[in-house]
Tab-separated table of C-alpha atoms in Angstrom:
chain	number	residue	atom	x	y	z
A	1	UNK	CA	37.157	-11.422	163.266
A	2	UNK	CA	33.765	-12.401	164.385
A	3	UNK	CA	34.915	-13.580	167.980
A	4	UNK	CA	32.788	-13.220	171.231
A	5	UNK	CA	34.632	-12.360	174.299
A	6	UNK	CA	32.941	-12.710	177.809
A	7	UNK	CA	34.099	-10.223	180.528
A	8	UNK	CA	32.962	-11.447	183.828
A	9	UNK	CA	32.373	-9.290	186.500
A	10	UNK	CA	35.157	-8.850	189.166
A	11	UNK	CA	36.801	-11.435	187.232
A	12	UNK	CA	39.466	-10.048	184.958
A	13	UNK	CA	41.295	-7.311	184.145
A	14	UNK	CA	40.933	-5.269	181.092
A	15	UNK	CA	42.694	-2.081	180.061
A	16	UNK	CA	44.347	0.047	177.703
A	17	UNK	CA	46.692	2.458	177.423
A	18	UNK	CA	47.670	5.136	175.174
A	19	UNK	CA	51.347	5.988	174.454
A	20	UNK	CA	52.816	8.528	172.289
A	21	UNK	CA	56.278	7.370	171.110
A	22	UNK	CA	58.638	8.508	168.933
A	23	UNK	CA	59.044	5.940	166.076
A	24	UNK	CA	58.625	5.119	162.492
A	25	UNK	CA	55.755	2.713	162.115
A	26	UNK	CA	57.224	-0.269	161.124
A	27	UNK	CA	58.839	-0.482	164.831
A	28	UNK	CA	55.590	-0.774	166.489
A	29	UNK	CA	55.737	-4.506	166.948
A	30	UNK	CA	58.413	-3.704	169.828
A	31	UNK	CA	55.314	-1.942	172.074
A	32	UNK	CA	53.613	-5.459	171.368
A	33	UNK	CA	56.734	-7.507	172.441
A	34	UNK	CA	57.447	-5.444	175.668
A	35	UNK	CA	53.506	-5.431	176.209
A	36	UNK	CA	53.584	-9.395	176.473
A	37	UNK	CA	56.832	-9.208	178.249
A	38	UNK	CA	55.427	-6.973	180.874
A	39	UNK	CA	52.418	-9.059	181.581
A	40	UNK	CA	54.234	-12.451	181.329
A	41	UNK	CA	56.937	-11.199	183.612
A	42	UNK	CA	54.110	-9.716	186.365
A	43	UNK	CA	52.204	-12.333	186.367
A	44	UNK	CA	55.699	-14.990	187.429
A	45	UNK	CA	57.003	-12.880	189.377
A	46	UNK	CA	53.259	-12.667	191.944
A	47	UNK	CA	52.354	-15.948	191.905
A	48	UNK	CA	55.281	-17.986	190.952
A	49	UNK	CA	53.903	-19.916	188.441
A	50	UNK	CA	55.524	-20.270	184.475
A	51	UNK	CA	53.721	-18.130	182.321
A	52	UNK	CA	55.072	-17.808	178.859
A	53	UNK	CA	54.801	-15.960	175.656
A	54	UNK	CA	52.829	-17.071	172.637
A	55	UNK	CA	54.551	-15.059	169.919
A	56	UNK	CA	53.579	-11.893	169.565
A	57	UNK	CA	51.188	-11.284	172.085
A	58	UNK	CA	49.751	-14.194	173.811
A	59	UNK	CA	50.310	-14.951	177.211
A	60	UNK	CA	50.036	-19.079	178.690
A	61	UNK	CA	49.874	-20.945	181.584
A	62	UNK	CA	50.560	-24.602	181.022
A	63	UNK	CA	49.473	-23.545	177.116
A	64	UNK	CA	46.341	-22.576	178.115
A	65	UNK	CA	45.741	-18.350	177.295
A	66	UNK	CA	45.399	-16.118	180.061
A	67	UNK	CA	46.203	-13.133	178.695
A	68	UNK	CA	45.409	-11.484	175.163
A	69	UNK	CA	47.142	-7.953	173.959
A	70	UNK	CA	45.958	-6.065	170.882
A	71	UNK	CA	48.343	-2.857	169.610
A	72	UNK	CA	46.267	-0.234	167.042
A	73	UNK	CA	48.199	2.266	166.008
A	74	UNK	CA	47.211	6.062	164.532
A	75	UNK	CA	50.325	6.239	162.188
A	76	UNK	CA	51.198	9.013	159.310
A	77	UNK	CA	53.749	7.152	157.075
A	78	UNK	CA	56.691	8.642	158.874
A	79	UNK	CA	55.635	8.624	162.580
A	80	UNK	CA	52.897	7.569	164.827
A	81	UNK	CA	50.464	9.819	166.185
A	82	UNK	CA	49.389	7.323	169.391
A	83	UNK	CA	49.841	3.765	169.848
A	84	UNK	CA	46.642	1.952	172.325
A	85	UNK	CA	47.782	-1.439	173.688
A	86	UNK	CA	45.033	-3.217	174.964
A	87	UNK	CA	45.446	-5.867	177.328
A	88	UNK	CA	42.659	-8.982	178.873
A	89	UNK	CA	44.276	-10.902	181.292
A	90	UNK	CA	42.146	-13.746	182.919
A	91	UNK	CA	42.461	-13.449	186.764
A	92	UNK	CA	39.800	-15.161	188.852
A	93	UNK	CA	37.837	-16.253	186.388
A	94	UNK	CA	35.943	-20.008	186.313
A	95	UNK	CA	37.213	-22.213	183.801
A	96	UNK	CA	33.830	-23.549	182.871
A	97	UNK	CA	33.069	-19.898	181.717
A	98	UNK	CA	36.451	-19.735	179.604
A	99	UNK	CA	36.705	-20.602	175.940
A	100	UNK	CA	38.401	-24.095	175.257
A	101	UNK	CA	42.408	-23.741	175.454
A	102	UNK	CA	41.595	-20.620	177.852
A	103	UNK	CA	42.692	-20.525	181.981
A	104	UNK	CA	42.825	-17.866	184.486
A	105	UNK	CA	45.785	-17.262	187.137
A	106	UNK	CA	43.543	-18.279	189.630
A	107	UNK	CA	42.817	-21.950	188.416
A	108	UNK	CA	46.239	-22.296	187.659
A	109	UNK	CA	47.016	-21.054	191.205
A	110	UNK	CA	44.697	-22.845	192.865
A	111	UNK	CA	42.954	-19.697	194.842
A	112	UNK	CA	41.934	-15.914	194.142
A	113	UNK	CA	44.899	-13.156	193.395
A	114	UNK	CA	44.381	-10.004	193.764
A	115	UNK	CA	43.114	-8.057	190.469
A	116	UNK	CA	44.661	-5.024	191.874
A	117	UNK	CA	48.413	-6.153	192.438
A	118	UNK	CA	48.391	-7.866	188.911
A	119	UNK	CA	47.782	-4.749	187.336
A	120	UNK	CA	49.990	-2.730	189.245
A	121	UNK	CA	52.497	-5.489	188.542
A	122	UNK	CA	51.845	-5.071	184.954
A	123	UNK	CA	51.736	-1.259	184.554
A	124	UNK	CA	55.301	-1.296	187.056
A	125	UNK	CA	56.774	-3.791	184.101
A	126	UNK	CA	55.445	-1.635	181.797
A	127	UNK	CA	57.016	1.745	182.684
A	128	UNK	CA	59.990	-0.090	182.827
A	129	UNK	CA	60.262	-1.742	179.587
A	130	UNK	CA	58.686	1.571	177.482
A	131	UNK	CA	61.251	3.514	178.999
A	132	UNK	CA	64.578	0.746	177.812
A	133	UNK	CA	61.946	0.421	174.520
A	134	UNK	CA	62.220	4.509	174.325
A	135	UNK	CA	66.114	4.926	174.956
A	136	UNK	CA	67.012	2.754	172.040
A	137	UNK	CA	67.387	-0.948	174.098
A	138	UNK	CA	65.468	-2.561	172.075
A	139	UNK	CA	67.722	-5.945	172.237
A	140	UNK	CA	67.143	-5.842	176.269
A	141	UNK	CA	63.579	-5.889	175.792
A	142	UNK	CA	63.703	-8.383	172.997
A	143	UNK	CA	66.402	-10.801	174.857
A	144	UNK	CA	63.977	-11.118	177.960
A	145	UNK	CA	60.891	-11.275	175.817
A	146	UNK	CA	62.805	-14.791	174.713
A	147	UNK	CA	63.411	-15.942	178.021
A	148	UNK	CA	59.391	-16.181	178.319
A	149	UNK	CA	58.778	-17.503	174.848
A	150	UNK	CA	58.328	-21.130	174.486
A	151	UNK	CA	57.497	-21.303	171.084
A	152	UNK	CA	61.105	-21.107	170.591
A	153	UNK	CA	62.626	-24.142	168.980
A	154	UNK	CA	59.193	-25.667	168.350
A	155	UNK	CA	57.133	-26.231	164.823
A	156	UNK	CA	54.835	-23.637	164.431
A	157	UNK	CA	52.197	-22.331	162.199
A	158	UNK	CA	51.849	-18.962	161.350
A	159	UNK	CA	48.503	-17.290	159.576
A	160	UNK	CA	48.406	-14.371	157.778
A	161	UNK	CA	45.615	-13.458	156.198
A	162	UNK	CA	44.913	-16.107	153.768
A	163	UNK	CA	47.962	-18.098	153.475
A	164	UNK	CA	49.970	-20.436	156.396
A	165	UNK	CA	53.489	-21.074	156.510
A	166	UNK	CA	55.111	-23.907	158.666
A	167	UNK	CA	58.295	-24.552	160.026
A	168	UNK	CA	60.258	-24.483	163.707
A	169	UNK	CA	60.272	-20.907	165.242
A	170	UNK	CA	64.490	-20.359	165.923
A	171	UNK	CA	64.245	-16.444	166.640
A	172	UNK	CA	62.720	-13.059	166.921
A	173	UNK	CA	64.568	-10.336	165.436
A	174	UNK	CA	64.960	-6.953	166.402
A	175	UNK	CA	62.182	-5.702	164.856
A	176	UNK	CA	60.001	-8.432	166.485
A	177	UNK	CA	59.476	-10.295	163.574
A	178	UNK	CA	59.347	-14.311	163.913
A	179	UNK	CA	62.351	-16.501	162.222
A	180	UNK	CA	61.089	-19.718	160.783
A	181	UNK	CA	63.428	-22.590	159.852
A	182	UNK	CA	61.561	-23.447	156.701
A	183	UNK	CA	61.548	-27.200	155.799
A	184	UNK	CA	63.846	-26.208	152.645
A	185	UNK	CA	66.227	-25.060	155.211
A	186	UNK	CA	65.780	-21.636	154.560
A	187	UNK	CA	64.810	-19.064	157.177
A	188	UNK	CA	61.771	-16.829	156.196
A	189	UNK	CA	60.321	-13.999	158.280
């Protein structure tokens, strides 16, 4: 999409990881949801402060991004082959450095975390939630995942490709698709 991402050094973390599960396709969007859910989740839980979830994979801090996840999938049309999440969470990282309407944990903070415990935070969250996401639980995953998402109840805008769509974000649905009250009234997905 033409974007430039700076990757400090010592700053940030930045990783991916590979999983094989054992799903149709169209259900990949729940790996994004518990992805964002794992990272959100680490991230209160060590340092206390309210992080929330930018639907589907954003991560905030007083609605400034800290954290970005991309999924890519390697998909036959009636399974996946691997699924790579890839996650860039701001950490320590200067503000003056960041992108406008981007923060790290540590300026939100107010002093240095540890790179190493956020991870491990995130990967712990992570085993967790693949494993509920891999034994069917998929409304677990996606009933926390709305106890971090503030969009909830809020006008939105959604962009796909070329076109936009407007109205207030009332759900996510099973299959992690987003529920807009349209201003007609009608819900569209």
């Amino acid at each position: 999409m033409g974007r430039i991402w700076l990757s400090p050094k010592s700053k940030g973390a930045y990783l991916s990881v590979i999983l094989r599960p054992d799903i149709l396709p169209k259900e990949v969007a729940g790996i994004t949801l518990l992805s964002a859910l794992s990272v959100a989740r680490a991230v209160s839980e060590m340092t206390n402060l309210a992080a929330f979830i930018k639907w589907p994979n954003d991560v905030l801090i007083n609605n400034q991004k800290i954290c970005g996840i991309l999924t890519e999938m390697n998909a036959e049309t009636d399974k996946i082959n691997f699924v790579i999440i890839g996650i860039g969470i701001n950490i320590n990282t200067k503000k003056e450095i960041l992108p406008k309407g981007a923060t790290s944990v540590a300026e939100e903070l107010g002093m240095e975390v540890s790179r190493i415990e956020i991870v491990r935070g995130i990967f712990k969250n992570l085993d967790k939630y693949y494993r509920l996401f891999n034994s069917g639980n998929i409304e677990g995953i996606i009933r926390e995942y709305k106890e971090f998402a503030n969009f909830l109840g809020t006008r939105v805008q959604v962009t796909h490709h070329d076109s936009k769509m407007e109205g207030y974000a009332i759900d996510v649905d099973r299959d992690g698709a987003l529920i807009l009250r349209m201003d007609s009234g009608l819900n569209e997905r």
